[in-house]
Short mmCIF file of C-alpha atoms in Angstrom, two decimals:
data_model
loop_
_atom_site.label_atom_id
_atom_site.label_comp_id
_atom_site.label_asym_id
_atom_site.label_seq_id
_atom_site.Cartn_x
_atom_site.Cartn_y
_atom_site.Cartn_z
CA UNK A 26 -71.88 -48.63 -176.89
CA UNK A 27 -74.78 -51.02 -176.17
CA UNK A 28 -73.06 -53.75 -177.50
CA UNK A 29 -70.07 -53.12 -175.75
CA UNK A 30 -71.22 -52.77 -172.13
CA UNK A 31 -73.46 -55.88 -172.63
CA UNK A 32 -70.15 -57.87 -173.57
CA UNK A 33 -68.72 -56.71 -170.44
CA UNK A 34 -71.63 -57.19 -168.21
CA UNK A 35 -71.49 -61.25 -169.57
CA UNK A 36 -67.65 -61.16 -169.07
CA UNK A 37 -67.97 -59.39 -165.29
CA UNK A 38 -70.47 -62.48 -164.05
CA UNK A 39 -68.00 -64.87 -164.59
CA UNK A 40 -65.18 -63.10 -162.81
CA UNK A 41 -65.46 -65.19 -159.00
CA UNK A 42 -65.67 -63.04 -156.06
CA UNK A 43 -66.93 -59.43 -157.86
CA UNK A 44 -70.05 -58.31 -155.66
CA UNK A 45 -70.68 -55.45 -157.71
CA UNK A 46 -69.37 -53.32 -160.18
CA UNK A 47 -69.82 -49.52 -161.60
CA UNK A 48 -68.72 -48.29 -165.02
CA UNK A 49 -68.19 -44.64 -166.01
CA UNK A 50 -66.38 -42.19 -168.28
CA UNK A 51 -63.41 -40.60 -167.05
CA UNK A 52 -63.62 -36.57 -168.40
CA UNK A 53 -60.41 -36.16 -169.65
CA UNK A 54 -58.19 -32.82 -170.78
CA UNK A 55 -55.81 -33.95 -172.28
CA UNK A 56 -56.73 -36.45 -175.44
CA UNK A 57 -60.46 -36.43 -175.18
CA UNK A 58 -60.68 -38.58 -178.33
CA UNK A 59 -58.93 -41.37 -176.14
CA UNK A 60 -61.65 -42.80 -173.84
CA UNK A 61 -61.11 -43.39 -170.39
CA UNK A 62 -63.11 -45.52 -168.04
CA UNK A 63 -63.38 -46.29 -164.07
CA UNK A 64 -64.46 -49.53 -163.10
CA UNK A 65 -65.37 -49.41 -159.70
CA UNK A 66 -65.77 -52.89 -158.23
CA UNK A 67 -67.22 -54.33 -154.44
CA UNK A 68 -65.39 -57.85 -153.64
CA UNK A 69 -67.23 -60.30 -150.89
CA UNK A 70 -65.83 -60.66 -147.79
CA UNK A 71 -67.27 -61.21 -143.98
CA UNK A 72 -64.12 -59.99 -142.57
CA UNK A 73 -61.67 -56.44 -143.28
CA UNK A 74 -58.81 -58.96 -143.28
CA UNK A 75 -60.29 -61.41 -145.40
CA UNK A 76 -61.56 -58.58 -147.65
CA UNK A 77 -58.76 -56.73 -148.82
CA UNK A 78 -57.52 -60.19 -149.53
CA UNK A 79 -60.23 -61.03 -151.67
CA UNK A 80 -60.34 -57.32 -153.46
CA UNK A 81 -56.48 -57.85 -154.55
CA UNK A 82 -58.20 -61.38 -156.28
CA UNK A 83 -60.65 -59.90 -157.51
CA UNK A 84 -58.64 -57.29 -159.22
CA UNK A 85 -55.92 -60.05 -160.61
CA UNK A 86 -58.76 -61.89 -161.99
CA UNK A 87 -60.29 -58.64 -163.54
CA UNK A 88 -57.09 -57.64 -165.07
CA UNK A 89 -56.22 -61.32 -166.83
CA UNK A 90 -60.37 -62.35 -167.64
CA UNK A 91 -61.97 -59.22 -168.59
CA UNK A 92 -61.09 -56.98 -171.96
CA UNK A 93 -61.95 -53.45 -171.00
CA UNK A 94 -63.63 -50.61 -173.44
CA UNK A 95 -60.39 -47.87 -174.37
CA UNK A 96 -58.24 -47.27 -171.67
CA UNK A 97 -59.81 -48.35 -167.93
CA UNK A 98 -58.72 -47.21 -164.05
CA UNK A 99 -59.87 -50.20 -162.36
CA UNK A 100 -60.73 -49.53 -158.57
CA UNK A 101 -61.79 -51.09 -155.60
CA UNK A 102 -64.48 -49.51 -153.58
CA UNK A 103 -64.39 -50.93 -150.31
CA UNK A 104 -62.23 -49.73 -147.63
CA UNK A 105 -60.05 -46.66 -147.88
CA UNK A 106 -61.67 -45.78 -151.34
CA UNK A 107 -65.23 -45.51 -150.05
CA UNK A 108 -65.77 -42.23 -151.00
CA UNK A 109 -64.90 -42.97 -154.62
CA UNK A 110 -67.46 -45.83 -154.41
CA UNK A 111 -70.45 -43.41 -153.56
CA UNK A 112 -70.05 -41.10 -156.18
CA UNK A 113 -70.09 -44.35 -158.88
CA UNK A 114 -73.27 -45.23 -156.90
CA UNK A 115 -75.42 -42.36 -157.74
CA UNK A 116 -74.47 -41.96 -161.50
CA UNK A 117 -77.32 -43.37 -162.89
CA UNK A 118 -77.20 -45.90 -165.55
CA UNK A 119 -73.16 -46.35 -164.30
CA UNK A 120 -73.97 -49.84 -162.21
CA UNK A 121 -72.81 -52.77 -164.72
CA UNK A 122 -73.00 -55.79 -162.03
#
């Protein structure tokens, strides 16, 4: 809902090191009544070795500080998962930060 999305946006603003985030609802075959979401995020970092450390720190902060609607999979879309990031960027209305 719009209320949950607004609450999520405000919670994501408080996460240090988070550059961008996209939230999409995942289509599931089993138990479609239980919503499942994917939050793709991008972390700041100047170099690859720093970016990996920063991504792990942002992931930990997201787990601790943010309450997600339903079941949510967290996915850092930098590095090896950049293809997921491209798919998330093309979804209209997916960007939450």
